[in-house]
Coordinates of C-alpha atoms in Angstrom, one line a residue:
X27 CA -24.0 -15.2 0.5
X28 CA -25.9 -11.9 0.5
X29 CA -27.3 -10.3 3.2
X30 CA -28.8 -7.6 1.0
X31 CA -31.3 -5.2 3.2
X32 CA -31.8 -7.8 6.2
X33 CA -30.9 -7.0 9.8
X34 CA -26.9 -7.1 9.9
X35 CA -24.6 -9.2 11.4
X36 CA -22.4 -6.9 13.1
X37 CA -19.0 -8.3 13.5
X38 CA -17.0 -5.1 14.2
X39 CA -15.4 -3.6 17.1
X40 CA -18.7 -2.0 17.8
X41 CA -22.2 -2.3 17.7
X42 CA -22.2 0.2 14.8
X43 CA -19.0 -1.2 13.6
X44 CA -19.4 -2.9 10.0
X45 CA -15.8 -4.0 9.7
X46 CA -15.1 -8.0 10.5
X47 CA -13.1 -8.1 13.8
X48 CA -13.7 -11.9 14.8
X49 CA -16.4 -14.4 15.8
X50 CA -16.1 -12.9 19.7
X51 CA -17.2 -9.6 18.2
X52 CA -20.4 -11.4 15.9
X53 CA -21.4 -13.2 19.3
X54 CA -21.3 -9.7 21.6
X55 CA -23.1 -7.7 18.9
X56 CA -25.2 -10.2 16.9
X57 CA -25.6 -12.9 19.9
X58 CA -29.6 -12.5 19.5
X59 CA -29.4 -13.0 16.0
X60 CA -27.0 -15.6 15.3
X61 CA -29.2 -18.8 16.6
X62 CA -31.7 -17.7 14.0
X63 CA -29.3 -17.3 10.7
X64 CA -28.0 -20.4 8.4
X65 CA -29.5 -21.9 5.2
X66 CA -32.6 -23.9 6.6
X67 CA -34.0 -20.9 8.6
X68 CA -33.9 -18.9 5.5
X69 CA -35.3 -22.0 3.9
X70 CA -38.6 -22.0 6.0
X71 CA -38.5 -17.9 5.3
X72 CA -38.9 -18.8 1.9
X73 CA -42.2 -21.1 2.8
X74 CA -43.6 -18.2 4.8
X75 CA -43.5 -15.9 2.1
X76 CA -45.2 -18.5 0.0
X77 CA -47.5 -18.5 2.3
X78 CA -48.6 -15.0 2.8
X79 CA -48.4 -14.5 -1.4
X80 CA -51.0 -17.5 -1.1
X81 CA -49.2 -19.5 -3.5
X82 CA -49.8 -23.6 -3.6
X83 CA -46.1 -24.0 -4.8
X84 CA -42.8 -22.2 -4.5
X85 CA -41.4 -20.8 -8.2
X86 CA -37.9 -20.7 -7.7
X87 CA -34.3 -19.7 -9.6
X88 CA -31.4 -20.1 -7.6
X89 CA -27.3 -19.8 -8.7
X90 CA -24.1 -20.9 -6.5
X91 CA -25.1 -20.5 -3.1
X92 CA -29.1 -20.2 -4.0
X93 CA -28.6 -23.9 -5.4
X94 CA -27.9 -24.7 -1.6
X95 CA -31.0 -22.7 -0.4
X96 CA -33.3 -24.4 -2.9
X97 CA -32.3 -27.6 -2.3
X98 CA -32.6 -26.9 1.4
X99 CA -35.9 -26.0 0.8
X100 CA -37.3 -29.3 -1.3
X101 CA -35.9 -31.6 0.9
X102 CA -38.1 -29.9 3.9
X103 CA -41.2 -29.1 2.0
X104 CA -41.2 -31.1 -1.2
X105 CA -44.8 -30.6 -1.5
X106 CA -44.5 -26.8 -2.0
X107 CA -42.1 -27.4 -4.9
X108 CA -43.1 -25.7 -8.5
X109 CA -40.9 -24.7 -11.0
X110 CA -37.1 -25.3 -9.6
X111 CA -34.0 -23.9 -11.5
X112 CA -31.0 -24.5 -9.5
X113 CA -27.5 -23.0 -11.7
X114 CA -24.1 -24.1 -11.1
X115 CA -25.0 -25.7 -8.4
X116 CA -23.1 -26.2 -5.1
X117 CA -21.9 -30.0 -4.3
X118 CA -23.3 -31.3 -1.6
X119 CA -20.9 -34.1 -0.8
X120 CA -17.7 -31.6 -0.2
X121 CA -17.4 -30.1 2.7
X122 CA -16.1 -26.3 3.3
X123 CA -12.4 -27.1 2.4
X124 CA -13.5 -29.5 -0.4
X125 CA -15.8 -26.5 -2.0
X126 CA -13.0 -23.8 -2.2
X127 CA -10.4 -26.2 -4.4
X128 CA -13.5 -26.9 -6.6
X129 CA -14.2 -23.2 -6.8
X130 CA -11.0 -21.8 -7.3
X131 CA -9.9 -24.6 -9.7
X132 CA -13.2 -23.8 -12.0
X133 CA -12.4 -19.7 -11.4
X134 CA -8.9 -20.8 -13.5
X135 CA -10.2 -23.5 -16.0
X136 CA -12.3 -20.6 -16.6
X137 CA -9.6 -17.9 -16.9
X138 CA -7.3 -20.6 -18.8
X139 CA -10.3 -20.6 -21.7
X140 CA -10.3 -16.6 -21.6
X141 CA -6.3 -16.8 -22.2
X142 CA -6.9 -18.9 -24.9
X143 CA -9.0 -17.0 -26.8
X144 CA -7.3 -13.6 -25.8
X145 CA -4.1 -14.9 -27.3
X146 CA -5.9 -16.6 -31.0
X147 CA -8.6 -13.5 -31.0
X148 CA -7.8 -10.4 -29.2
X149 CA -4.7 -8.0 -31.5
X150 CA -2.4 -7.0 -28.3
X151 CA -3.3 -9.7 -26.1
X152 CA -3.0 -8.8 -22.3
X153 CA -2.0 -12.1 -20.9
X154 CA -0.3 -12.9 -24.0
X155 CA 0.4 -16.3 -26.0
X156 CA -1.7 -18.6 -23.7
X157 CA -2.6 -19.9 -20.2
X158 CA 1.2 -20.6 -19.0
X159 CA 2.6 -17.0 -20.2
X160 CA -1.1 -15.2 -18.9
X161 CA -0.1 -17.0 -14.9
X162 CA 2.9 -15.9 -15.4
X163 CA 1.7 -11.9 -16.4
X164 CA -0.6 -12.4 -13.7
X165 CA 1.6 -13.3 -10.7
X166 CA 3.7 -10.6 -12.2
X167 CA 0.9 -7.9 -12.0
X168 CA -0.2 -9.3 -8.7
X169 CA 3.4 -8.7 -7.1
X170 CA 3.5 -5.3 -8.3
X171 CA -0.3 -4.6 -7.0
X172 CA 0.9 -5.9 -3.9
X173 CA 3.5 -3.9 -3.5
X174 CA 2.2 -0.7 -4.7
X175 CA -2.1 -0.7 -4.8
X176 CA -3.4 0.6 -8.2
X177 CA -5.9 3.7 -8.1
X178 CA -9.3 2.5 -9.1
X179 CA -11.2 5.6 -8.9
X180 CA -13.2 6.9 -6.5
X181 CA -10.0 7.4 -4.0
X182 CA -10.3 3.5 -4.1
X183 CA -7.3 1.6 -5.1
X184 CA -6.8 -1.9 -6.5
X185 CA -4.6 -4.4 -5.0
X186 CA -3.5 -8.4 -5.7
X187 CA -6.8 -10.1 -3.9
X188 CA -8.7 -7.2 -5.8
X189 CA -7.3 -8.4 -8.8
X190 CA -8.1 -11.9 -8.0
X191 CA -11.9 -11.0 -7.0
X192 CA -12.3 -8.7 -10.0
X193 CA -11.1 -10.6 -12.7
X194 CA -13.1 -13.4 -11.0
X195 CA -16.2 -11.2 -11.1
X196 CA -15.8 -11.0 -15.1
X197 CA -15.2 -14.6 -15.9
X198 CA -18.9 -15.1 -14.4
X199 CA -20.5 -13.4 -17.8
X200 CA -18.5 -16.4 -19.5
X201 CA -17.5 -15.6 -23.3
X202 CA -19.4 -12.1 -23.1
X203 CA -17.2 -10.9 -20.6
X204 CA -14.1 -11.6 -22.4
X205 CA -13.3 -8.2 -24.7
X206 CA -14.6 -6.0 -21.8
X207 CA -12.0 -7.9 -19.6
X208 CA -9.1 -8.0 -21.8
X209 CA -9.3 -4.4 -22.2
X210 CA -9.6 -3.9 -18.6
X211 CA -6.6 -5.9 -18.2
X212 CA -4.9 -3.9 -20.7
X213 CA -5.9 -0.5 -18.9
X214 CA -4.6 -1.5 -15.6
X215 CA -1.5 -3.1 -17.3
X216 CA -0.3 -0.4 -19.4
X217 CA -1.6 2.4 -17.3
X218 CA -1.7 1.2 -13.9
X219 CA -5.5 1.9 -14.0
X220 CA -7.7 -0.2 -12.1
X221 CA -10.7 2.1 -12.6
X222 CA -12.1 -0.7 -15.7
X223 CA -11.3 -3.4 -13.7
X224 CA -13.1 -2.7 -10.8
X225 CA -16.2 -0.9 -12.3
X226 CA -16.6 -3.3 -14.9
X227 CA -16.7 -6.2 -11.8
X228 CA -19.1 -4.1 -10.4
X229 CA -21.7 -4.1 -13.2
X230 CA -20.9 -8.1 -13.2
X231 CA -20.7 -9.5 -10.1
X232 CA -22.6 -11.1 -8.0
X233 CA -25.1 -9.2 -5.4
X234 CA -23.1 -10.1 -2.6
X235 CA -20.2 -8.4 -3.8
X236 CA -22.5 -5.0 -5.2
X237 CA -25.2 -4.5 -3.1
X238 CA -24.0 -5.5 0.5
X239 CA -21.5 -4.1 2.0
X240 CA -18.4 -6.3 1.7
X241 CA -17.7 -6.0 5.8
X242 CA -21.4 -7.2 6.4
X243 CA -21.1 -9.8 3.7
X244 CA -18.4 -11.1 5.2
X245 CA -20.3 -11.2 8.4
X246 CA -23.0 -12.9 7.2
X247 CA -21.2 -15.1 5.4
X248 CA -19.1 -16.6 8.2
X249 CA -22.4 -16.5 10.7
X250 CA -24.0 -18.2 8.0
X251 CA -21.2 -21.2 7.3
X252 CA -20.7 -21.9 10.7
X253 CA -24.8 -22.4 11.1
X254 CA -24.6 -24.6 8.4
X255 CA -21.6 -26.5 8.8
X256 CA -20.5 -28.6 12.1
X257 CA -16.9 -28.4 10.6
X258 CA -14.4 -26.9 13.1
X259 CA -11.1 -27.0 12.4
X260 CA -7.8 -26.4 14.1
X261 CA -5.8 -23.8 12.9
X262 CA -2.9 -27.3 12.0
X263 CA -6.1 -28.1 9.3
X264 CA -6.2 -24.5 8.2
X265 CA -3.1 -24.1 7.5
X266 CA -3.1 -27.5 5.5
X267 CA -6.5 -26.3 3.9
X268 CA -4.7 -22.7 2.9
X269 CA -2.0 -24.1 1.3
X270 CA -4.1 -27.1 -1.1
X271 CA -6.5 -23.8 -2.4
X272 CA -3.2 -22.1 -3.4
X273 CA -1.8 -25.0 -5.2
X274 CA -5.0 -25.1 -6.6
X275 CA -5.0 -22.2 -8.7
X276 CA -1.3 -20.3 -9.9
X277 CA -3.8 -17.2 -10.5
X278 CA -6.7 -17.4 -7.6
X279 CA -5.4 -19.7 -4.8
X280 CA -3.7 -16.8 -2.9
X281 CA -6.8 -14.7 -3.1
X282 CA -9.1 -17.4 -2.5
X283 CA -6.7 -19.1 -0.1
X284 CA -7.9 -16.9 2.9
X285 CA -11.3 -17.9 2.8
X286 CA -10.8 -21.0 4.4
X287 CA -10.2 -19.1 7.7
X288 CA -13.8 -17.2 7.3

């Protein structure tokens, strides 16, 4: 969820803090904001801006998330409704725990299809002979990012939920992402370089992950789930809710595993 050049949630330590230090901190330095954040305020945002463009109907494309928001914003002014593409769009029968085994199991279906083609297509094949061998090369490369960070330029390094994120980011161009990630892949497995990786999942991704922030996204994204979601579990259902996104997933569930406690 992308927060882009909006007013902040600040979740930090400080008011000027962007780093995510808890929903105490979002309440002490965002408490004015929060009752005003969540999908159907931005909804009737939308309808505003309609309205002072002096458009009859709202033209809209919306992807993951922006499926949400659009359909937010037909069911409360289905009158204003024009043109509506909604892309990939989120389920919404599953609640929060439901949505992250769906994601991070199509985040592999969609890596298992890239492994396939790497091994019949690509000479020198990163991940190998196929989906099993390329989870395997994976959790191997994870362990040792884990242990020992990979410089990604920029005095940045790369480690295993970078990995995760970053690959994840270059599945989302689908089959013309595939020879700009297996070489990636190659770079930061034969050279330790995550510089490809990372700048090639920058070019790729989506906004939330380029243009904001991560700390603020992060911010915003939790203020902005909790809004929208009367789920609250106990950390017993968390812990039950970390562990089916792991199984979920030999190559993402780790990585996407800690979501659920956003």
């Amino acid at each position: 969820m992308a927060s882009g050049a909006t007013i902040p949630v600040r979740c930090g330590k400080t008011a000027d803090d962007t780093a995510f230090a808890g929903a105490d901190a979002c309440a002490e330095h965002s408490g004015a904001l929060l009752p005003y954040l969540g999908t159907s305020h931005t909804a009737r945002d939308l309808d505003l801006m309609r309205y002072l463009l002096g458009d009859e109907r709202l033209h809209y494309f919306g992807v993951s998330y922006g499926t949400a928001l659009g359909a937010a914003y037909a069911h409360l002014y289905p009158s204003h409704v024009g043109r509506f593409v909604l892309e990939a769009p989120v389920d919404p029968t599953e609640d929060l725990s439901e949505e992250q085994v769906s994601q991070v199991k199509a985040v592999q279906a969609a890596f298992d299809r890239f492994a396939a083609h790497c091994a019949a297509r690509i000479r020198d094949c990163p991940t190998g002979d196929g989906p099993e061998e390329a989870a395997r090369r994976m959790a191997r490369l994870a362990d040792r990012l884990e242990k020992k960070p990979a410089p990604a330029g920029d005095g940045s390094r790369l480690d295993a939920d970078d990995l995760a994120h970053s690959v994840g980011d270059h599945l989302v161009l689908g089959t013309d992402g595939w020879s700009a990630l297996a070489k990636a892949l190659t770079a930061l497995i034969d050279h330790n370089d995550g510089g490809p990786l990372t700048n090639g999942a920058s070019d790729t991704g989506s906004a939330e992950r380029t243009e904001t922030p991560p700390d603020i996204s992060t911010a915003a994204q939790t203020a902005i789930t909790c809004a929208d979601s009367s789920l609250r579990p106990d950390f017993e259902r968390l812990d039950r809710d970390e562990a089916r996104v792991k199984a979920a997933s030999p190559v993402f569930g780790a990585a996407w595993s800690t979501g659920v406690y956003l």
